[in-house]
């Protein structure tokens, strides 16, 4: 109408929507502490599902859990001590949540090869590495055994050499090859040797490693009746064992005195992550001679003072063999020996 002010036409920019109650609250970064969470041990990992054991000392039971979102990309591996919430009944349809991974005492790690900068955690919180090898069928692989020993020293695990199939060939040659390293050993044959092995495993968490066909799963089945680990056979043409295990699994000994962790058969063990000083630290009897070495000495070069020191007899009668063992392990760590990885058969890395 004439004389009246014309109203401005409205468009979408004039519409103001007020958020509803609670929708404008900023997202908090605080996460629940889960102070009342139940402690458990991870015994198996399978495609994002974690089999855990709780109440180990009273009424142990297994349950399935998934990783809580707040853990992000933090990995969970066999042997981890974790905090669990949710349905802890262990029923067929029960599902708990892993809300915290407790600090690890140590980790057994490896790399895909000796040049790979990415290390992978295989097992956590173990205290003994049992390296299983056969005297024959398949033949021993000393370079792989050396690499396993390097990994044990790096992780702070006590090594134990378990020699199988001694009924087919005496273990004297293999024992002699590692005598200078002071690695304890056990000889096993069908129906014999298990009593001593059980005593070595008692009260400890032990990881069993070895290449395929050496009888590792047979040992596990004998130690833990009901484990039902698949047993493979050695190919008569290639001399290699067939892989029967696809992932690591922790099994409790029948008397509850310890744990054994069975791992898939291995054909390679990358050591790019290992600090050589940790290998050297496993030879305290050579430490005095190393004090005369030039700075940055790799202990495998002409200027190394260990040659003269050991040659003078200062290291005792076992000195030359011990020095050669040290250098053999250092060469294994650096990839200076011909040990080309054939396949990537170790358990998957932490996710």
Short mmCIF file of C-alpha atoms in Angstrom, two decimals:
data_model
loop_
_atom_site.label_atom_id
_atom_site.label_comp_id
_atom_site.label_asym_id
_atom_site.label_seq_id
_atom_site.Cartn_x
_atom_site.Cartn_y
_atom_site.Cartn_z
CA UNK A 1 0.00 0.00 0.00
CA UNK A 2 1.14 3.53 -0.67
CA UNK A 3 2.92 5.09 2.35
CA UNK A 4 3.87 1.74 3.90
CA UNK A 5 7.50 0.55 3.92
CA UNK A 6 7.98 -2.44 1.68
CA UNK A 7 9.47 -5.44 3.44
CA UNK A 8 12.65 -6.99 2.03
CA UNK A 9 12.24 -10.39 0.49
CA UNK A 10 13.87 -13.15 2.54
CA UNK A 11 16.20 -15.82 1.22
CA UNK A 12 18.05 -18.82 2.70
CA UNK A 13 20.79 -16.63 4.17
CA UNK A 14 18.26 -15.10 6.52
CA UNK A 15 17.32 -18.40 8.12
CA UNK A 16 19.03 -19.01 11.44
CA UNK A 17 18.78 -22.46 12.94
CA UNK A 18 19.58 -22.78 16.63
CA UNK A 19 21.16 -26.09 17.60
CA UNK A 20 19.15 -28.36 19.80
CA UNK A 21 19.93 -29.11 23.40
CA UNK A 22 23.32 -30.86 23.73
CA UNK A 23 24.25 -30.62 20.06
CA UNK A 24 26.53 -27.65 20.51
CA UNK A 25 28.55 -29.25 23.34
CA UNK A 26 32.21 -29.53 22.30
CA UNK A 27 33.59 -33.05 22.04
CA UNK A 28 35.81 -33.88 25.01
CA UNK A 29 39.28 -35.34 24.65
CA UNK A 30 39.07 -37.04 28.01
CA UNK A 31 38.69 -40.82 27.92
CA UNK A 32 37.41 -43.06 30.71
CA UNK A 33 40.15 -44.51 32.89
CA UNK A 34 38.46 -47.92 33.21
CA UNK A 35 39.86 -48.25 36.71
CA UNK A 36 37.70 -51.32 37.34
CA UNK A 37 38.75 -53.16 34.17
CA UNK A 38 39.71 -56.83 34.43
CA UNK A 39 43.27 -57.88 33.60
CA UNK A 40 43.76 -60.55 30.97
CA UNK A 41 46.41 -62.18 28.78
CA UNK A 42 46.14 -62.24 24.98
CA UNK A 43 46.64 -65.83 23.80
CA UNK A 44 45.61 -65.56 20.13
CA UNK A 45 44.96 -62.92 17.47
CA UNK A 46 42.72 -63.53 14.49
CA UNK A 47 41.57 -60.77 12.10
CA UNK A 48 40.90 -58.12 14.70
CA UNK A 49 39.56 -60.50 17.33
CA UNK A 50 41.61 -61.24 20.42
CA UNK A 51 41.28 -64.39 22.49
CA UNK A 52 42.12 -63.53 26.08
CA UNK A 53 42.40 -65.47 29.33
CA UNK A 54 41.17 -63.88 32.56
CA UNK A 55 41.25 -65.04 36.18
CA UNK A 56 44.35 -67.15 35.53
CA UNK A 57 45.04 -67.96 39.17
CA UNK A 58 41.52 -68.88 40.27
CA UNK A 59 39.14 -69.97 37.51
CA UNK A 60 40.81 -69.29 34.13
CA UNK A 61 38.44 -68.83 31.22
CA UNK A 62 38.78 -67.67 27.65
CA UNK A 63 36.82 -64.87 26.06
CA UNK A 64 36.80 -62.98 22.79
CA UNK A 65 37.47 -59.25 22.65
CA UNK A 66 37.89 -56.47 20.15
CA UNK A 67 40.09 -53.41 20.43
CA UNK A 68 38.45 -50.25 21.76
CA UNK A 69 38.41 -47.25 19.46
CA UNK A 70 40.42 -45.10 21.86
CA UNK A 71 43.44 -47.37 21.38
CA UNK A 72 43.72 -46.13 17.80
CA UNK A 73 46.46 -47.91 15.87
CA UNK A 74 48.16 -49.28 18.98
CA UNK A 75 48.95 -52.91 18.30
CA UNK A 76 47.91 -55.88 20.42
CA UNK A 77 49.93 -59.09 20.12
CA UNK A 78 50.05 -62.52 21.72
CA UNK A 79 51.47 -62.26 25.23
CA UNK A 80 50.18 -58.76 25.90
CA UNK A 81 48.68 -58.03 29.30
CA UNK A 82 45.51 -56.04 28.67
CA UNK A 83 42.60 -54.42 30.53
CA UNK A 84 39.16 -55.69 29.52
CA UNK A 85 35.63 -54.37 29.99
CA UNK A 86 32.24 -55.48 28.72
CA UNK A 87 30.86 -59.01 28.68
CA UNK A 88 33.52 -61.12 30.40
CA UNK A 89 31.41 -64.24 30.78
CA UNK A 90 33.17 -66.03 27.94
CA UNK A 91 29.90 -67.20 26.41
CA UNK A 92 29.49 -68.04 22.75
CA UNK A 93 27.99 -64.64 21.91
CA UNK A 94 29.93 -62.60 24.47
CA UNK A 95 32.26 -59.85 23.27
CA UNK A 96 34.55 -57.80 25.50
CA UNK A 97 36.66 -54.74 24.71
CA UNK A 98 40.42 -54.27 25.11
CA UNK A 99 40.63 -50.75 26.58
CA UNK A 100 44.27 -50.69 27.65
CA UNK A 101 47.54 -52.46 26.83
CA UNK A 102 49.76 -52.64 29.88
CA UNK A 103 53.47 -51.75 29.56
CA UNK A 104 55.48 -54.60 28.07
CA UNK A 105 58.51 -56.09 29.80
CA UNK A 106 60.02 -56.98 26.42
CA UNK A 107 59.11 -57.78 22.84
CA UNK A 108 60.35 -60.30 20.30
CA UNK A 109 60.67 -58.40 17.04
CA UNK A 110 61.80 -58.92 13.49
CA UNK A 111 61.91 -57.15 10.15
CA UNK A 112 60.91 -58.47 6.75
CA UNK A 113 64.58 -58.43 5.70
CA UNK A 114 67.86 -56.87 6.74
CA UNK A 115 67.15 -53.59 4.95
CA UNK A 116 63.55 -53.05 6.07
CA UNK A 117 63.36 -50.14 8.56
CA UNK A 118 59.93 -51.23 9.83
CA UNK A 119 60.11 -53.61 12.77
CA UNK A 120 57.26 -55.91 13.67
CA UNK A 121 56.36 -57.11 17.15
CA UNK A 122 55.67 -60.85 17.18
CA UNK A 123 55.26 -61.68 20.88
CA UNK A 124 55.27 -59.65 24.08
CA UNK A 125 56.22 -60.38 27.68
CA UNK A 126 58.06 -63.66 27.13
CA UNK A 127 61.24 -64.55 29.00
CA UNK A 128 62.66 -67.53 27.10
CA UNK A 129 63.20 -68.26 23.41
CA UNK A 130 63.29 -71.97 22.60
CA UNK A 131 64.97 -72.45 19.22
CA UNK A 132 63.85 -75.82 17.87
CA UNK A 133 65.96 -77.57 15.25
CA UNK A 134 66.26 -81.13 13.99
CA UNK A 135 69.49 -83.05 13.47
CA UNK A 136 68.22 -84.21 10.08
CA UNK A 137 65.12 -84.18 7.87
CA UNK A 138 65.21 -81.18 7.54
CA UNK A 139 68.88 -80.42 7.93
CA UNK A 140 69.89 -77.77 10.51
CA UNK A 141 70.20 -74.20 9.25
CA UNK A 142 72.93 -72.65 11.42
CA UNK A 143 72.52 -69.18 9.93
CA UNK A 144 68.84 -69.10 10.82
CA UNK A 145 69.68 -70.42 14.30
CA UNK A 146 72.23 -67.63 14.68
CA UNK A 147 69.62 -65.06 13.72
CA UNK A 148 67.20 -66.43 16.30
CA UNK A 149 69.90 -66.14 18.96
CA UNK A 150 70.57 -62.53 17.95
CA UNK A 151 66.84 -61.80 18.27
CA UNK A 152 66.84 -63.44 21.71
CA UNK A 153 69.76 -61.35 22.95
CA UNK A 154 68.18 -58.19 21.54
CA UNK A 155 64.86 -58.89 23.30
CA UNK A 156 66.50 -59.86 26.58
CA UNK A 157 65.21 -63.44 26.33
CA UNK A 158 67.10 -66.44 27.64
CA UNK A 159 67.88 -68.74 24.69
CA UNK A 160 67.40 -72.49 24.81
CA UNK A 161 68.37 -74.84 21.97
CA UNK A 162 66.00 -77.79 21.62
CA UNK A 163 67.35 -80.48 19.27
CA UNK A 164 64.80 -82.95 17.90
CA UNK A 165 64.97 -86.19 15.90
CA UNK A 166 68.11 -87.28 17.72
CA UNK A 167 67.01 -90.87 17.12
CA UNK A 168 67.77 -90.34 13.42
CA UNK A 169 71.17 -88.69 13.89
CA UNK A 170 73.26 -87.93 17.00
CA UNK A 171 73.30 -84.23 17.97
CA UNK A 172 77.04 -84.07 18.80
CA UNK A 173 78.01 -82.00 15.76
CA UNK A 174 75.29 -79.43 16.37
CA UNK A 175 76.07 -79.21 20.07
CA UNK A 176 79.75 -78.66 19.33
CA UNK A 177 78.92 -75.80 16.92
CA UNK A 178 77.17 -73.85 19.71
CA UNK A 179 79.23 -74.92 22.72
CA UNK A 180 81.28 -71.71 22.69
CA UNK A 181 78.11 -69.62 22.94
CA UNK A 182 77.17 -71.22 26.27
CA UNK A 183 73.63 -71.76 25.00
CA UNK A 184 71.86 -74.42 27.09
CA UNK A 185 70.49 -77.28 25.03
CA UNK A 186 68.12 -80.21 25.27
CA UNK A 187 68.14 -83.30 23.07
CA UNK A 188 64.72 -84.77 22.31
CA UNK A 189 63.52 -87.91 20.61
CA UNK A 190 60.10 -89.60 20.50
CA UNK A 191 59.20 -90.61 24.05
CA UNK A 192 62.33 -89.09 25.60
CA UNK A 193 63.56 -85.65 26.60
CA UNK A 194 60.21 -84.12 27.56
CA UNK A 195 60.83 -84.27 31.31
CA UNK A 196 63.91 -82.05 31.03
CA UNK A 197 62.13 -79.70 28.65
CA UNK A 198 59.17 -79.37 31.02
CA UNK A 199 61.53 -78.45 33.83
CA UNK A 200 63.07 -75.74 31.66
CA UNK A 201 59.63 -74.35 30.83
CA UNK A 202 58.26 -74.40 34.37
CA UNK A 203 57.36 -70.99 35.71
CA UNK A 204 58.24 -69.21 32.46
CA UNK A 205 56.64 -67.88 29.29
CA UNK A 206 58.55 -69.52 26.45
CA UNK A 207 58.36 -68.83 22.72
CA UNK A 208 59.06 -71.77 20.40
CA UNK A 209 60.56 -70.88 17.01
CA UNK A 210 62.04 -73.01 14.28
CA UNK A 211 61.75 -73.70 10.58
CA UNK A 212 59.04 -75.99 9.27
CA UNK A 213 59.32 -79.72 9.79
CA UNK A 214 61.57 -79.71 12.85
CA UNK A 215 58.86 -81.16 15.11
CA UNK A 216 57.81 -78.01 16.93
CA UNK A 217 54.08 -78.77 16.81
CA UNK A 218 54.76 -82.35 17.90
CA UNK A 219 56.53 -81.00 20.99
CA UNK A 220 53.64 -78.64 21.74
CA UNK A 221 51.09 -81.46 21.46
CA UNK A 222 53.15 -83.57 23.85
CA UNK A 223 53.60 -80.72 26.33
CA UNK A 224 49.96 -79.56 26.21
CA UNK A 225 47.64 -82.52 25.64
CA UNK A 226 44.58 -81.33 23.79
CA UNK A 227 46.43 -78.54 21.98
CA UNK A 228 45.79 -80.34 18.67
CA UNK A 229 48.38 -78.41 16.75
CA UNK A 230 48.53 -79.71 13.19
CA UNK A 231 51.63 -81.76 12.42
CA UNK A 232 53.22 -81.52 8.98
CA UNK A 233 55.67 -83.63 7.01
CA UNK A 234 58.94 -82.89 5.27
CA UNK A 235 58.91 -82.83 1.48
CA UNK A 236 61.16 -85.65 0.26
CA UNK A 237 62.25 -83.61 -2.78
CA UNK A 238 62.91 -80.15 -1.34
CA UNK A 239 63.77 -81.19 2.22
CA UNK A 240 61.47 -78.50 3.59
CA UNK A 241 58.62 -78.86 5.99
CA UNK A 242 55.05 -77.96 5.15
CA UNK A 243 53.61 -75.06 7.14
CA UNK A 244 50.89 -76.27 9.49
CA UNK A 245 50.51 -73.22 11.76
CA UNK A 246 49.38 -69.86 10.43
CA UNK A 247 49.48 -67.73 13.59
CA UNK A 248 51.03 -67.62 17.03
CA UNK A 249 49.10 -69.03 19.97
CA UNK A 250 49.86 -69.12 23.71
CA UNK A 251 49.06 -72.35 25.55
CA UNK A 252 49.12 -72.91 29.27
CA UNK A 253 51.01 -75.94 30.57
CA UNK A 254 48.70 -78.52 32.18
CA UNK A 255 49.93 -77.88 35.72
CA UNK A 256 49.54 -74.12 35.27
CA UNK A 257 53.24 -73.55 35.90
CA UNK A 258 54.02 -71.73 32.67
CA UNK A 259 53.08 -70.84 29.11
CA UNK A 260 54.38 -71.93 25.73
CA UNK A 261 53.82 -69.79 22.64
CA UNK A 262 53.83 -71.77 19.42
CA UNK A 263 54.70 -69.82 16.28
CA UNK A 264 54.51 -70.70 12.56
CA UNK A 265 57.54 -72.26 10.94
CA UNK A 266 60.07 -69.68 9.78
CA UNK A 267 62.41 -69.47 6.81
CA UNK A 268 63.71 -65.93 7.40
CA UNK A 269 64.34 -63.60 10.29
CA UNK A 270 65.23 -59.99 9.41
CA UNK A 271 67.41 -58.20 11.97
CA UNK A 272 67.55 -54.63 10.67
CA UNK A 273 66.18 -53.35 13.99
CA UNK A 274 68.87 -54.92 16.17
CA UNK A 275 71.52 -52.71 17.77
CA UNK A 276 74.89 -54.54 17.47
CA UNK A 277 75.80 -53.42 21.00
CA UNK A 278 73.09 -55.71 22.37
CA UNK A 279 74.71 -58.65 20.61
CA UNK A 280 78.12 -57.68 21.97
CA UNK A 281 76.60 -57.44 25.45
CA UNK A 282 75.92 -61.18 25.35
CA UNK A 283 79.70 -61.81 25.48
CA UNK A 284 80.81 -60.32 28.83
CA UNK A 285 83.92 -62.53 28.81
CA UNK A 286 85.22 -60.50 25.83
CA UNK A 287 84.39 -57.09 27.30
CA UNK A 288 87.90 -56.46 28.66
CA UNK A 289 89.45 -56.94 25.22
CA UNK A 290 86.91 -54.59 23.61
CA UNK A 291 88.21 -51.71 25.73
CA UNK A 292 91.31 -51.57 23.50
CA UNK A 293 89.30 -51.43 20.26
CA UNK A 294 89.27 -48.16 18.30
CA UNK A 295 86.15 -46.03 18.48
CA UNK A 296 83.39 -47.33 16.22
CA UNK A 297 85.01 -50.77 15.90
CA UNK A 298 82.63 -53.34 14.46
CA UNK A 299 84.74 -56.20 15.94
CA UNK A 300 84.96 -57.74 12.51
CA UNK A 301 87.77 -55.76 10.91
CA UNK A 302 91.60 -55.93 10.83
CA UNK A 303 92.01 -53.14 13.40
CA UNK A 304 89.95 -54.96 16.03
CA UNK A 305 91.96 -55.38 19.23
CA UNK A 306 90.15 -58.57 20.11
CA UNK A 307 92.36 -60.64 17.82
CA UNK A 308 95.55 -59.81 19.71
CA UNK A 309 93.82 -59.95 23.11
CA UNK A 310 92.30 -63.37 22.46
CA UNK A 311 95.50 -64.61 20.81
CA UNK A 312 97.45 -63.80 23.98
CA UNK A 313 95.27 -66.22 25.93
CA UNK A 314 93.59 -63.51 28.03
CA UNK A 315 90.15 -64.91 27.19
CA UNK A 316 91.04 -68.45 28.18
CA UNK A 317 91.06 -71.60 26.05
CA UNK A 318 87.55 -70.92 24.73
CA UNK A 319 88.48 -67.39 23.62
CA UNK A 320 89.04 -68.06 19.89
CA UNK A 321 85.77 -69.98 19.57
CA UNK A 322 83.88 -67.31 21.50
CA UNK A 323 85.30 -64.56 19.30
CA UNK A 324 84.33 -66.43 16.16
CA UNK A 325 80.82 -66.95 17.56
CA UNK A 326 80.50 -63.22 18.28
CA UNK A 327 81.58 -62.34 14.77
CA UNK A 328 79.28 -64.94 13.28
CA UNK A 329 76.30 -63.40 15.07
CA UNK A 330 77.33 -59.88 14.06
CA UNK A 331 77.61 -60.99 10.43
CA UNK A 332 74.19 -62.62 10.70
CA UNK A 333 72.76 -59.38 12.04
CA UNK A 334 74.32 -57.29 9.28
CA UNK A 335 73.30 -59.65 6.50
CA UNK A 336 76.93 -60.25 5.56
CA UNK A 337 76.25 -63.97 5.20
CA UNK A 338 74.34 -65.62 2.43
CA UNK A 339 70.97 -65.98 4.11
CA UNK A 340 68.47 -64.73 1.58
CA UNK A 341 64.90 -64.86 2.92
CA UNK A 342 62.87 -67.40 0.97
CA UNK A 343 59.38 -66.55 2.21
CA UNK A 344 57.68 -64.36 4.75
CA UNK A 345 56.23 -66.99 7.07
CA UNK A 346 56.31 -65.38 10.50
CA UNK A 347 53.14 -64.21 12.24
CA UNK A 348 51.63 -60.94 11.14
CA UNK A 349 52.79 -57.77 12.83
CA UNK A 350 50.78 -55.96 15.42
CA UNK A 351 47.90 -54.16 13.74
#
